[in-house]
mmCIF file of C-alpha atoms in Angstrom:
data_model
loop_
_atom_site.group_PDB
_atom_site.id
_atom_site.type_symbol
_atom_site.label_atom_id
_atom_site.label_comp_id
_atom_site.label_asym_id
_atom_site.label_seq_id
_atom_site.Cartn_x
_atom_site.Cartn_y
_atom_site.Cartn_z
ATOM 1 C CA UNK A 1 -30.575 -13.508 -8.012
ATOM 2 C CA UNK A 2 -30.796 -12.036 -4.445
ATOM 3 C CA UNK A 3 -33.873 -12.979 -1.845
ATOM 4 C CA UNK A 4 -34.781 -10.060 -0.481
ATOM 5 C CA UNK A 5 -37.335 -9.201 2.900
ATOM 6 C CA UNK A 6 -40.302 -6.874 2.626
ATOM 7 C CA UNK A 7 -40.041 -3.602 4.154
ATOM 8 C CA UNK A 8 -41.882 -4.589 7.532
ATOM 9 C CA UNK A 9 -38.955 -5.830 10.066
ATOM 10 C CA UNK A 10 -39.673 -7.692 13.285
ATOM 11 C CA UNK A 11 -36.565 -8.222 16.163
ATOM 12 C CA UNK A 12 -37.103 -12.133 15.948
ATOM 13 C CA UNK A 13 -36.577 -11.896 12.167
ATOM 14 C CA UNK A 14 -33.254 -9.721 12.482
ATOM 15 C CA UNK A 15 -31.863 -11.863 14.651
ATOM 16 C CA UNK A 16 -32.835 -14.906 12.852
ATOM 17 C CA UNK A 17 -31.519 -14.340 9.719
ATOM 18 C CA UNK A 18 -28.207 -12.625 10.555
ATOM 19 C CA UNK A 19 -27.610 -15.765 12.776
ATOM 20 C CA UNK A 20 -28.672 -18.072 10.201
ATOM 21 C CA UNK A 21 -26.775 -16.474 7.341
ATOM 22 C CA UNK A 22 -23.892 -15.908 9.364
ATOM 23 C CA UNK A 23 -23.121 -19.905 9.795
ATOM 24 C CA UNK A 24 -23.053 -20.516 6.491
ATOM 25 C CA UNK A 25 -19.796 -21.804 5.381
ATOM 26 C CA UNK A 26 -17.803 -18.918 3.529
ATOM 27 C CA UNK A 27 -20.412 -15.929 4.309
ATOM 28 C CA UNK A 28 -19.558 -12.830 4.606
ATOM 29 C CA UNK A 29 -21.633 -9.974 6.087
ATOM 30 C CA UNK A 30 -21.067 -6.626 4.612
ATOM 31 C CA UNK A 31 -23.032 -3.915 6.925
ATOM 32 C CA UNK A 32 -23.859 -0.564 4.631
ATOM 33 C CA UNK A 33 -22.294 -1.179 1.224
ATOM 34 C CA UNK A 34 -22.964 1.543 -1.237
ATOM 35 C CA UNK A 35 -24.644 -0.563 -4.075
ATOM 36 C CA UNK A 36 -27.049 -2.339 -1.773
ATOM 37 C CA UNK A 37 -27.786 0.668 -0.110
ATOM 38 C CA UNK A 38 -29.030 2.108 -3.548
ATOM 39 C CA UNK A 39 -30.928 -0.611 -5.035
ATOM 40 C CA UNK A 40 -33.330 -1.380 -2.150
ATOM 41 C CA UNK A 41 -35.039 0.436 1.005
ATOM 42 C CA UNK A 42 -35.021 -3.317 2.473
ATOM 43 C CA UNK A 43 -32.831 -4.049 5.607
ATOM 44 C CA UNK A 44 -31.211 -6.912 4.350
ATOM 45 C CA UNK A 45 -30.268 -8.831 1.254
ATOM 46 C CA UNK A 46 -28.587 -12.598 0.478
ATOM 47 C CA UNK A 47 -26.802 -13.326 -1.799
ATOM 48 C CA UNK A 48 -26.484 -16.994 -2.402
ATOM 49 C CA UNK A 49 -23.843 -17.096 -5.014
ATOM 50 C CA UNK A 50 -21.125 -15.210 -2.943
ATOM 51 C CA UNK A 51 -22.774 -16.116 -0.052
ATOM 52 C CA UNK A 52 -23.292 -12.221 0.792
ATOM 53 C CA UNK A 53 -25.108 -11.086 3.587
ATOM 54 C CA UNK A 54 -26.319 -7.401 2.943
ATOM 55 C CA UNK A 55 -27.640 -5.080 5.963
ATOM 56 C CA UNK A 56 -29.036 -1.974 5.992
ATOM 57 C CA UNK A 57 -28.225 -0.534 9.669
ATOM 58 C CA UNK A 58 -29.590 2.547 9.026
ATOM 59 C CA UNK A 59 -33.384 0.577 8.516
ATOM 60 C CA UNK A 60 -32.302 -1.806 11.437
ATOM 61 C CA UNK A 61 -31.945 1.083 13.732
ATOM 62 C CA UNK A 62 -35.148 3.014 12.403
ATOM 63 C CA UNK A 63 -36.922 -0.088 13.298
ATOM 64 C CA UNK A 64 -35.959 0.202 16.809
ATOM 65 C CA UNK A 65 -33.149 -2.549 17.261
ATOM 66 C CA UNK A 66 -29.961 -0.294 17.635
ATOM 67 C CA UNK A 67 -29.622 -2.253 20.693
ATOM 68 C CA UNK A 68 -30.234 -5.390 19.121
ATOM 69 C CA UNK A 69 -27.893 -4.816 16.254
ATOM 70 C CA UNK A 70 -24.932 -3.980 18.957
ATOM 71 C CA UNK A 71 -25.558 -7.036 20.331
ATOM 72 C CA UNK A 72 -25.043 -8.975 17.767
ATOM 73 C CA UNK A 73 -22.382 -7.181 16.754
ATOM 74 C CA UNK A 74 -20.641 -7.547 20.454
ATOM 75 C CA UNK A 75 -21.371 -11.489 19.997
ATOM 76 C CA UNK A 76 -19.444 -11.698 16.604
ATOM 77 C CA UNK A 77 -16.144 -9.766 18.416
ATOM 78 C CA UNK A 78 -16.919 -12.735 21.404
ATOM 79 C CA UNK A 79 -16.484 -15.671 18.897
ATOM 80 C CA UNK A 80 -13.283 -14.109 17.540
ATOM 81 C CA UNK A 81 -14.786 -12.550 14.308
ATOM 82 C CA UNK A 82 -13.475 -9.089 13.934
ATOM 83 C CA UNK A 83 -14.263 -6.295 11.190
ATOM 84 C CA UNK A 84 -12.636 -5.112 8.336
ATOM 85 C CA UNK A 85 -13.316 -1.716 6.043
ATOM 86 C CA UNK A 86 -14.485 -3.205 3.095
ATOM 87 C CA UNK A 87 -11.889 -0.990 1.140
ATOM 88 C CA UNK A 88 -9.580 -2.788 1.970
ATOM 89 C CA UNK A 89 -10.510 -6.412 1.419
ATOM 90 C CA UNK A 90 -8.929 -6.546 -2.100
ATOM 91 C CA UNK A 91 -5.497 -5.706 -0.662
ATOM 92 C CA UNK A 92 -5.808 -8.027 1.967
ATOM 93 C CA UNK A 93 -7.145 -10.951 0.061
ATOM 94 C CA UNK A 94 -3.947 -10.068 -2.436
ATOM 95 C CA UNK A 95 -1.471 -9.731 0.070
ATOM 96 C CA UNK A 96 -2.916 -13.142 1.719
ATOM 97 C CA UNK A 97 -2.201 -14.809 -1.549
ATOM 98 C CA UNK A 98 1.588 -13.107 -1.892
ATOM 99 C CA UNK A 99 1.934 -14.156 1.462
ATOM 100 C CA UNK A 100 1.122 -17.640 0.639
ATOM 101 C CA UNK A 101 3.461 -17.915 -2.407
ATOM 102 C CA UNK A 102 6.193 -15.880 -0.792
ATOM 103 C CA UNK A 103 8.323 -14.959 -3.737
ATOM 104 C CA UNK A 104 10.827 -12.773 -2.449
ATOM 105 C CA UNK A 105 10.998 -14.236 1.161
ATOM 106 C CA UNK A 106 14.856 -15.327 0.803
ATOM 107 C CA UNK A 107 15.326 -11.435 -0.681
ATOM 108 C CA UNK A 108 13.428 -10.035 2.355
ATOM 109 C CA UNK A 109 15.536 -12.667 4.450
ATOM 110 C CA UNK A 110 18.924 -11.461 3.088
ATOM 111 C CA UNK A 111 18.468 -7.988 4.066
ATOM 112 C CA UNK A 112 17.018 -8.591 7.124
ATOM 113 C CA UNK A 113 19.753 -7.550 9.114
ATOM 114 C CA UNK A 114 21.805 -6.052 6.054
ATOM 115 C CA UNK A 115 19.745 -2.584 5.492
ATOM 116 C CA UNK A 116 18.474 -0.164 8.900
ATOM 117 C CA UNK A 117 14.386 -2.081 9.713
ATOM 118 C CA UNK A 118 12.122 0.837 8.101
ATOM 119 C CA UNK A 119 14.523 0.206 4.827
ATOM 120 C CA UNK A 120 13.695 -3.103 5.280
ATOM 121 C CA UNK A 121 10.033 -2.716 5.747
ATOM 122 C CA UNK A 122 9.453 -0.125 2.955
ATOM 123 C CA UNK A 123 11.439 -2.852 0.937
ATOM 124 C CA UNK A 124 8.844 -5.485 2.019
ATOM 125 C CA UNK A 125 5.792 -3.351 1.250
ATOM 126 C CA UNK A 126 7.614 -2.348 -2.121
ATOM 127 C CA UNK A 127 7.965 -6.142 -2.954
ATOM 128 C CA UNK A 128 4.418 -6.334 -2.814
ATOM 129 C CA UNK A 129 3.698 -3.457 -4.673
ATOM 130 C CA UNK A 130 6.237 -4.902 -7.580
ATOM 131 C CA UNK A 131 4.308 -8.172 -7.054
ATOM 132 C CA UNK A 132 1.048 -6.510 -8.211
ATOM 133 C CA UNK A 133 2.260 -4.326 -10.607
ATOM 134 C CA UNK A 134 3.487 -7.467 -12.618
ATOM 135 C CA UNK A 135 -0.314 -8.787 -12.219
ATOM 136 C CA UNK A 136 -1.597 -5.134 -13.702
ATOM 137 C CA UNK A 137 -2.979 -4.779 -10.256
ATOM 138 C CA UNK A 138 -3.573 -0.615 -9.567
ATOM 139 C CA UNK A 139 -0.396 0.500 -7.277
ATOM 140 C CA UNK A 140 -1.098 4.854 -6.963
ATOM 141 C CA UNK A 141 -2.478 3.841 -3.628
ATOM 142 C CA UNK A 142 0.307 1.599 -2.365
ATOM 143 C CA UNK A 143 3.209 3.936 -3.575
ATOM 144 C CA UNK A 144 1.784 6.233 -1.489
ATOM 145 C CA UNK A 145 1.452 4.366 1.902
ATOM 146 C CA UNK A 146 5.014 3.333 1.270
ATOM 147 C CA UNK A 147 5.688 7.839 1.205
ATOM 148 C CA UNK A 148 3.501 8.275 3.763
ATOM 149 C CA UNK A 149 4.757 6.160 5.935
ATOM 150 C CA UNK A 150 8.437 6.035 4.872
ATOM 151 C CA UNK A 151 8.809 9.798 3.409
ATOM 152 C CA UNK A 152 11.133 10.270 0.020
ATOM 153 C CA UNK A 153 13.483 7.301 1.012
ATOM 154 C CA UNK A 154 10.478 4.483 1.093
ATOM 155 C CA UNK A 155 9.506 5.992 -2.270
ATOM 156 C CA UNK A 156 12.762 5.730 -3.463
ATOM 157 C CA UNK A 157 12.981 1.832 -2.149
ATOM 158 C CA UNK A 158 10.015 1.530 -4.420
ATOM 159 C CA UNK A 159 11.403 2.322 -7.355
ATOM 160 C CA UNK A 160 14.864 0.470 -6.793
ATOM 161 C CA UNK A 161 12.909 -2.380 -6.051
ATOM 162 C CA UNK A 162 10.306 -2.044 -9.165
ATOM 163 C CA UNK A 163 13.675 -2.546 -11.333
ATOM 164 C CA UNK A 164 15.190 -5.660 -9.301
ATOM 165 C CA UNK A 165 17.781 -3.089 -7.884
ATOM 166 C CA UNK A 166 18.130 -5.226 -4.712
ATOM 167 C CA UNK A 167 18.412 -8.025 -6.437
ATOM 168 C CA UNK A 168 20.896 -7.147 -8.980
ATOM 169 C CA UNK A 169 22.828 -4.680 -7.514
ATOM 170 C CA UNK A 170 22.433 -4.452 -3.524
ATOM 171 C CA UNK A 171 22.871 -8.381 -2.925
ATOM 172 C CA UNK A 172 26.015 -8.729 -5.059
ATOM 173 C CA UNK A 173 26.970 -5.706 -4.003
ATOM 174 C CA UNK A 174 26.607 -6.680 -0.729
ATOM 175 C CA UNK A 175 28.598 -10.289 -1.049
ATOM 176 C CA UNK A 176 31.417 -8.209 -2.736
ATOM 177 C CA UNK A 177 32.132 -5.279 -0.195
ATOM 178 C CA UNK A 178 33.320 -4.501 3.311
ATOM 179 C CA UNK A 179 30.376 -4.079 4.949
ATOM 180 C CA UNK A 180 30.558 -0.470 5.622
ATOM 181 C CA UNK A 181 32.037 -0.251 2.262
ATOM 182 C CA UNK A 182 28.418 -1.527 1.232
ATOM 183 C CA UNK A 183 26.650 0.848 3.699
ATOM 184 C CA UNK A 184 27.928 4.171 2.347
ATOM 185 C CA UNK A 185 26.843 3.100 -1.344
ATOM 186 C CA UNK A 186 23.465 1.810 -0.136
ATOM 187 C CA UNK A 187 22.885 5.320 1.514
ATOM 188 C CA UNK A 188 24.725 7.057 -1.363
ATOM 189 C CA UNK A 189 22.058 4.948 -3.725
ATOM 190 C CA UNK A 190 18.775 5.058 -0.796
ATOM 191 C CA UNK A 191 19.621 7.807 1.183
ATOM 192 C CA UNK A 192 21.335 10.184 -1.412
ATOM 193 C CA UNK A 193 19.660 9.178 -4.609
ATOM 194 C CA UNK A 194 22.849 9.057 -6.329
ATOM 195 C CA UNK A 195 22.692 6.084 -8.977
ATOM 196 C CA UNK A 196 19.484 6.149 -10.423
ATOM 197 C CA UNK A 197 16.917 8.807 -11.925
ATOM 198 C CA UNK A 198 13.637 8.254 -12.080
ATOM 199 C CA UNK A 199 11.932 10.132 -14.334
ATOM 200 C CA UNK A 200 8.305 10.955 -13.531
ATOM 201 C CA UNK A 201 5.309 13.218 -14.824
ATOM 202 C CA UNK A 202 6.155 16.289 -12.647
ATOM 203 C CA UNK A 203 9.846 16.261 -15.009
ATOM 204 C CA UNK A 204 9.557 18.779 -17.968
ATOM 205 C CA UNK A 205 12.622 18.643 -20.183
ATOM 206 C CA UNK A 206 13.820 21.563 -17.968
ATOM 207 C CA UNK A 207 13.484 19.783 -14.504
ATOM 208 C CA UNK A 208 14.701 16.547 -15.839
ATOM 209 C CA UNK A 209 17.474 18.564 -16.445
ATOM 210 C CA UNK A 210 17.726 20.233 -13.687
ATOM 211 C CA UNK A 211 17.453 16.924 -11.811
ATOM 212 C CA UNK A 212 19.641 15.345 -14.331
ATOM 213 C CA UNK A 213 22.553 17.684 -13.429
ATOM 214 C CA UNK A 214 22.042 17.294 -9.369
ATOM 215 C CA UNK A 215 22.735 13.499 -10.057
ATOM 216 C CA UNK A 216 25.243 14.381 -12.245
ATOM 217 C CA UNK A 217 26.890 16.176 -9.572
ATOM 218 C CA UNK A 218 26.305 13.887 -6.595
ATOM 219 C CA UNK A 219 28.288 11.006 -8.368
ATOM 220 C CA UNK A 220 30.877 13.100 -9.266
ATOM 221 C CA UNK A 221 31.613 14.318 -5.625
ATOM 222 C CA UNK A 222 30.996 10.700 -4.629
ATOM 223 C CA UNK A 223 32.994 9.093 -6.620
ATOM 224 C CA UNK A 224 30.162 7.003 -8.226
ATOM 225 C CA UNK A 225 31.283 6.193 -11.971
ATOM 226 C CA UNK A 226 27.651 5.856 -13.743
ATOM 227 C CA UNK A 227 24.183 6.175 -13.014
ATOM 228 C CA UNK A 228 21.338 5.292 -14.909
ATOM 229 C CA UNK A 229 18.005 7.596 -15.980
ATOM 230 C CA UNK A 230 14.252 5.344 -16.118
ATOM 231 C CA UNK A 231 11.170 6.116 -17.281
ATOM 232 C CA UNK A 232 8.088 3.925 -17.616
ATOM 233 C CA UNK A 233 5.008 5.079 -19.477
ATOM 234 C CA UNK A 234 4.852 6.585 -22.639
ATOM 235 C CA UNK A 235 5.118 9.868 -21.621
ATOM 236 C CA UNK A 236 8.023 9.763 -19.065
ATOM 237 C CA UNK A 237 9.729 7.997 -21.750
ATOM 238 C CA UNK A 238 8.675 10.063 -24.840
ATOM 239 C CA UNK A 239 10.291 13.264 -22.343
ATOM 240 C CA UNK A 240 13.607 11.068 -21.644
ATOM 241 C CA UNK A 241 14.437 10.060 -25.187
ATOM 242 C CA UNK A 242 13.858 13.777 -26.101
ATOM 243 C CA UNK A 243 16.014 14.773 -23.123
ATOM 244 C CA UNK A 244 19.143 12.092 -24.062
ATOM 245 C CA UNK A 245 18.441 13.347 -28.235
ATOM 246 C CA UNK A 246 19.201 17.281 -26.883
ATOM 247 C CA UNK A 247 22.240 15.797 -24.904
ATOM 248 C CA UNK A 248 23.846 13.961 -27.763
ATOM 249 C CA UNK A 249 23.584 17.210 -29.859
ATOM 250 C CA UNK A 250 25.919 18.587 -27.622
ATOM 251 C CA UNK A 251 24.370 22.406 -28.465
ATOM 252 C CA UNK A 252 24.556 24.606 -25.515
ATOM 253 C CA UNK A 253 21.511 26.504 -26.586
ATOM 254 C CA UNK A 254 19.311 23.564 -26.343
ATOM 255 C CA UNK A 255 19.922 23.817 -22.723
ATOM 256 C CA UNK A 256 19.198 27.072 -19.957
ATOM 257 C CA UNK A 257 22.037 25.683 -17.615
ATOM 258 C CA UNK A 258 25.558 24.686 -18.527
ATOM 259 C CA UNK A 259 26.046 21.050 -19.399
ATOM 260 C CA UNK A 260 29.248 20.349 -19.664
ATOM 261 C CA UNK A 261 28.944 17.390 -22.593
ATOM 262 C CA UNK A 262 32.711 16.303 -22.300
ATOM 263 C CA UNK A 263 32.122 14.929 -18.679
ATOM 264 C CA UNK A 264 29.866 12.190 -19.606
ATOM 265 C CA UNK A 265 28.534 9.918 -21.847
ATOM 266 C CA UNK A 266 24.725 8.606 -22.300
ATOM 267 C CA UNK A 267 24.167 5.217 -23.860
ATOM 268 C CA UNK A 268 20.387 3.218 -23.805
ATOM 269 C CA UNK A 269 20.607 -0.138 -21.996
ATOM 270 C CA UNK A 270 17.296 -0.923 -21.931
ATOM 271 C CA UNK A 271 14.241 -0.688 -23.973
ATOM 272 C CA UNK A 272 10.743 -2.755 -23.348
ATOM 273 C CA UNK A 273 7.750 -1.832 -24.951
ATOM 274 C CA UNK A 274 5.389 -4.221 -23.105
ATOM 275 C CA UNK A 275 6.134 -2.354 -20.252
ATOM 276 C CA UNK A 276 6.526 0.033 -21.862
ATOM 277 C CA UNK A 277 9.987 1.174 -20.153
ATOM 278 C CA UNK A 278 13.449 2.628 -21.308
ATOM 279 C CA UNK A 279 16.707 3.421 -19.453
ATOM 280 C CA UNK A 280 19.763 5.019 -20.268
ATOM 281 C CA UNK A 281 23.295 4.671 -18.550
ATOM 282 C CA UNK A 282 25.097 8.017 -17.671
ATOM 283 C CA UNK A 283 28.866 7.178 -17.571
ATOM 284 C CA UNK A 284 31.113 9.833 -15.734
ATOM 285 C CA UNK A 285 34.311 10.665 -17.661
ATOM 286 C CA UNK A 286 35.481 12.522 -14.854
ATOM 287 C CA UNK A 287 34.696 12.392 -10.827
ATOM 288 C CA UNK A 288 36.389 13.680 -7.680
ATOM 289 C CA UNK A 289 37.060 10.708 -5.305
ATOM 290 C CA UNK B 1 -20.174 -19.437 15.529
ATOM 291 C CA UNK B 2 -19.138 -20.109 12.055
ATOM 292 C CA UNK B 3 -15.140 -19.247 11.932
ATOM 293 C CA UNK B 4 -14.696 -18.409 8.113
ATOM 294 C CA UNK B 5 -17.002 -15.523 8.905
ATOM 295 C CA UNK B 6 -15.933 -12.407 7.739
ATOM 296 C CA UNK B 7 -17.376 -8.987 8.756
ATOM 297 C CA UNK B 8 -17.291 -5.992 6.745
ATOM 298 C CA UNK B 9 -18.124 -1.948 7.590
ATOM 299 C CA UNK B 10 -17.881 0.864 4.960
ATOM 300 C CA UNK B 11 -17.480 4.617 5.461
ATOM 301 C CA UNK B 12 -21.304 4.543 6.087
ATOM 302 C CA UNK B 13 -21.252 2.107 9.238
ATOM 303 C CA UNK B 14 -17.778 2.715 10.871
ATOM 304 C CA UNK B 15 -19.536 4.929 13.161
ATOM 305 C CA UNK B 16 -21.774 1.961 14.209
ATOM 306 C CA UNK B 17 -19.009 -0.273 14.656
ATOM 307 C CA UNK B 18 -17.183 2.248 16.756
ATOM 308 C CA UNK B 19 -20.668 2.919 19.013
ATOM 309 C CA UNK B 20 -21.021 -0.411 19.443
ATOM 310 C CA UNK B 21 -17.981 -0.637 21.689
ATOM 311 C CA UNK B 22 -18.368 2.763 22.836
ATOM 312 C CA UNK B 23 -16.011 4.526 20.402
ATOM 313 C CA UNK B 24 -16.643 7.872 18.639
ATOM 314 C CA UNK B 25 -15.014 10.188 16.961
ATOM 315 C CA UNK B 26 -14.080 13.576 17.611
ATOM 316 C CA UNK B 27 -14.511 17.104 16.414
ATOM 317 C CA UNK B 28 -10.825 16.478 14.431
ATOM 318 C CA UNK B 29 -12.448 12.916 13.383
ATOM 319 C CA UNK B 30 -10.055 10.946 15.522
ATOM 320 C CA UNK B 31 -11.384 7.606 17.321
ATOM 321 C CA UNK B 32 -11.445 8.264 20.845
ATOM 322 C CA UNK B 33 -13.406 6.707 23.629
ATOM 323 C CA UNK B 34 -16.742 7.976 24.248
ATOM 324 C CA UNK B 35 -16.262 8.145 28.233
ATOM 325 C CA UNK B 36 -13.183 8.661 28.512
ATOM 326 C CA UNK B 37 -12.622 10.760 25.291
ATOM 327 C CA UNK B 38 -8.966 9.595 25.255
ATOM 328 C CA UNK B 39 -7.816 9.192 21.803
ATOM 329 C CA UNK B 40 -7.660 5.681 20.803
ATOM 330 C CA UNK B 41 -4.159 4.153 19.767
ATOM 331 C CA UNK B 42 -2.622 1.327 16.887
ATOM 332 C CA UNK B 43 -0.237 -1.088 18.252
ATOM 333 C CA UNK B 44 2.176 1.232 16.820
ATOM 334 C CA UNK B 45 0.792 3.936 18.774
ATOM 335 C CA UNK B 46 -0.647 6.027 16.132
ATOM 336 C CA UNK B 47 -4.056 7.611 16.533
ATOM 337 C CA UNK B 48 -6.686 6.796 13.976
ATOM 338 C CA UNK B 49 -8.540 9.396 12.001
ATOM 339 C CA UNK B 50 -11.549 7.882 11.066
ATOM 340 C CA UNK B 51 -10.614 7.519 7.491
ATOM 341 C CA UNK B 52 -7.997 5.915 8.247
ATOM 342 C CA UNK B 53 -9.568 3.135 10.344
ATOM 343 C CA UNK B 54 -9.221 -0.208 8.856
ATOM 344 C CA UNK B 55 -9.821 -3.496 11.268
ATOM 345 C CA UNK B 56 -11.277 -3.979 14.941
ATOM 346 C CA UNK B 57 -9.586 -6.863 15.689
ATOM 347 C CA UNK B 58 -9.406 -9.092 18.559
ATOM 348 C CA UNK B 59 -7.262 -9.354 21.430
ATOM 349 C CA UNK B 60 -9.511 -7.071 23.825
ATOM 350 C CA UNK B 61 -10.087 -4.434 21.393
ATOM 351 C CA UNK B 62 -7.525 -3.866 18.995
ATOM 352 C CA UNK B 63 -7.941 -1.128 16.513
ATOM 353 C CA UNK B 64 -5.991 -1.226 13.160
ATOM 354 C CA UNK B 65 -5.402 1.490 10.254
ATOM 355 C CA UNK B 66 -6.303 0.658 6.313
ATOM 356 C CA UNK B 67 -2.625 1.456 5.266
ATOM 357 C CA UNK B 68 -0.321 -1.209 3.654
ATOM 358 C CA UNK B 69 1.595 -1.576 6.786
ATOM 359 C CA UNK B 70 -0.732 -2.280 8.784
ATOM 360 C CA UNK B 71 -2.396 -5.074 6.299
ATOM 361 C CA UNK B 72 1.016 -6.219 6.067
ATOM 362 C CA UNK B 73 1.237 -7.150 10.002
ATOM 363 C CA UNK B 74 -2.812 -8.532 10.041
ATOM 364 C CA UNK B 75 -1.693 -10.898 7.350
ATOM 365 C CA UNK B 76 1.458 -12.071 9.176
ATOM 366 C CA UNK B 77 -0.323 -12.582 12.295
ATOM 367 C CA UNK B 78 1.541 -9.767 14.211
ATOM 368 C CA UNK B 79 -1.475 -8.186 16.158
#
């Protein structure tokens, strides 16, 4: 249940009740929100339970207290209270919490100094992206400020990091090699996309194979023995297992580019229906070195 | 002042936020300074379109985008 003030607004009121609102323990003060905004004409709402404070600026400034408003507003910045888009409050408030827990902080420590720093940040962001993903938290818009910010290798982090790739292959990796041993296959793997395939919804059969055959080739001129194909989602993996079914029939006119079936071999290592998610290894029979 | 007070504009009331410490935006929908009409920067020294802006934080005036990135760093206390 939400008090709410008749339409008739007086400056002493507007000041009163933002100030006396505002001190109560956990408030929060949410200037113009959408659903407020269409249930009332009134300038201001409380609501007790989640200790909301609702304005309407627009009816704060009709009234004649633009002034007034900026004042208060200035005072708030004073005291050290600053002013976040609403949008955003969910990631932040998630974040804060991943933060808190810090589940890959030795991960993010080990690389620290191991991968080049926008690696290392895209890996950080991608972290927290795999973090919410496990929690069935929506990720679209995350994925894409990792691209945006980080272009096709940040994305590419992502997706090495959504299947432990750091974990499981980099750090060993890592322990195992001369270090710029380790750097050439980290930017063969990050850089180069050699090792792994993701496939996606823009891949049709004939662009998975298309993209199939360009990883195909990059680990053969690399010397890179096997790489693996993903897909998550029923559809990326409904197009995958029809993909690896063509390339065990070994029938050239299943395909419109020559495959050349003798060179490699495809065998599933991983299926997971909760996910849902399936992978197949691609092993090279023959590669230049 | 109560200090787990938290403040919150939508796309709505950005613009009042912004005139309130004489910010507006321009014809491209950047933030720039109302006098001096010089586009406001990040602390990474991006500008901000005004779909983009996130946080006025503290610390004269800092200005902050909505991306990941920049959530990350407000969380870890690096502004």
């Amino acid at each position: 249940m939400r008090n709410t003030h008749p339409k008739s607004v007086k400056k002493e009121d507007v000041i009163r009740i933002i100030k006396e609102y505002s001190e109560k323990k956990g408030a929060i003060i949410i200037l113009d929100e959408d659903v407020f905004l269409k249930d009332t004409d009134n300038w201001y709402s409380w609501d007790p339970k989640n200790k909301i404070l609702n304005l309407n600026t627009e009816v704060i400034i009709n009234e004649g207290y633009k002034k007034d408003l900026f004042e208060i507003i200035r005072n708030f910045f004073d005291s050290n209270v600053g002013f976040k888009d609403l949008s955003i409050r969910p990631t932040v408030k998630s974040y804060e919490e991943y933060y808190d827990q810090s589940p890959d902080k030795e991960l993010l420590n080990f690389f620290k100094s191991n991968i080049p720093f926008d690696d290392w940040m895209a890996l950080k962001m991608s972290l927290f992206l795999r973090f919410q993903d496990k929690k069935g938290k929506p990720i679209a818009y995350l994925k894409e400020d990792i691209t945006s910010k980080y272009g096709t290798r940040g994305a590419n982090i992502a997706n090495l990091c959504t299947i432990d790739f750091f974990e499981d292959e980099f750090k060993p990796l890592f322990n195992q090699l001369e270090v710029p041993k380790f750097k050439e296959y980290y930017e063969h793997v990050v850089g180069e996309r050699a090792k792994v395939l993701f496939v996606s919804s823009k891949h049709d059969l004939e662009a998975l194979t298309d993209a199939f055959l360009k990883t195909l080739n990059k680990c053969k001129t690399h010397g890179i023995r096997s790489f693996k194909m993903y897909a998550r989602a029923s559809q990326n993996i409904s197009v995958l297992k029809k993909f690896v079914a063509l390339l065990d029939a070994k029938k050239d006119e299943n395909f419109t580019q020559d495959i050349l079936f003798e060179e490699f071999s495809v065998v599933k290592v991983l299926e997971d229906s909760e996910i849902p998610t399936v992978a197949f290894e691609v092993k090279l029979t023959k590669y230049i070195k | 002042m109560n200090n787990d007070l938290e403040i919150y504009f939508t796309k709505k009331s950005a613009p009042i936020i912004l005139e309130a410490f004489g910010k507006s935006i321009n014809g491209d929908g950047y933030i720039i300074d109302s006098e001096s009409k010089e586009l406001i920067l990040t602390p990474e020294n991006e500008e901000i379109h005004i779909s983009k802006f996130g946080m006025l934080k503290k610390g004269s005036e800092i200005f902050v985008k909505n991306d990941l990135a920049s959530i990350i760093n407000h969380v870890e206390g690096n502004y």
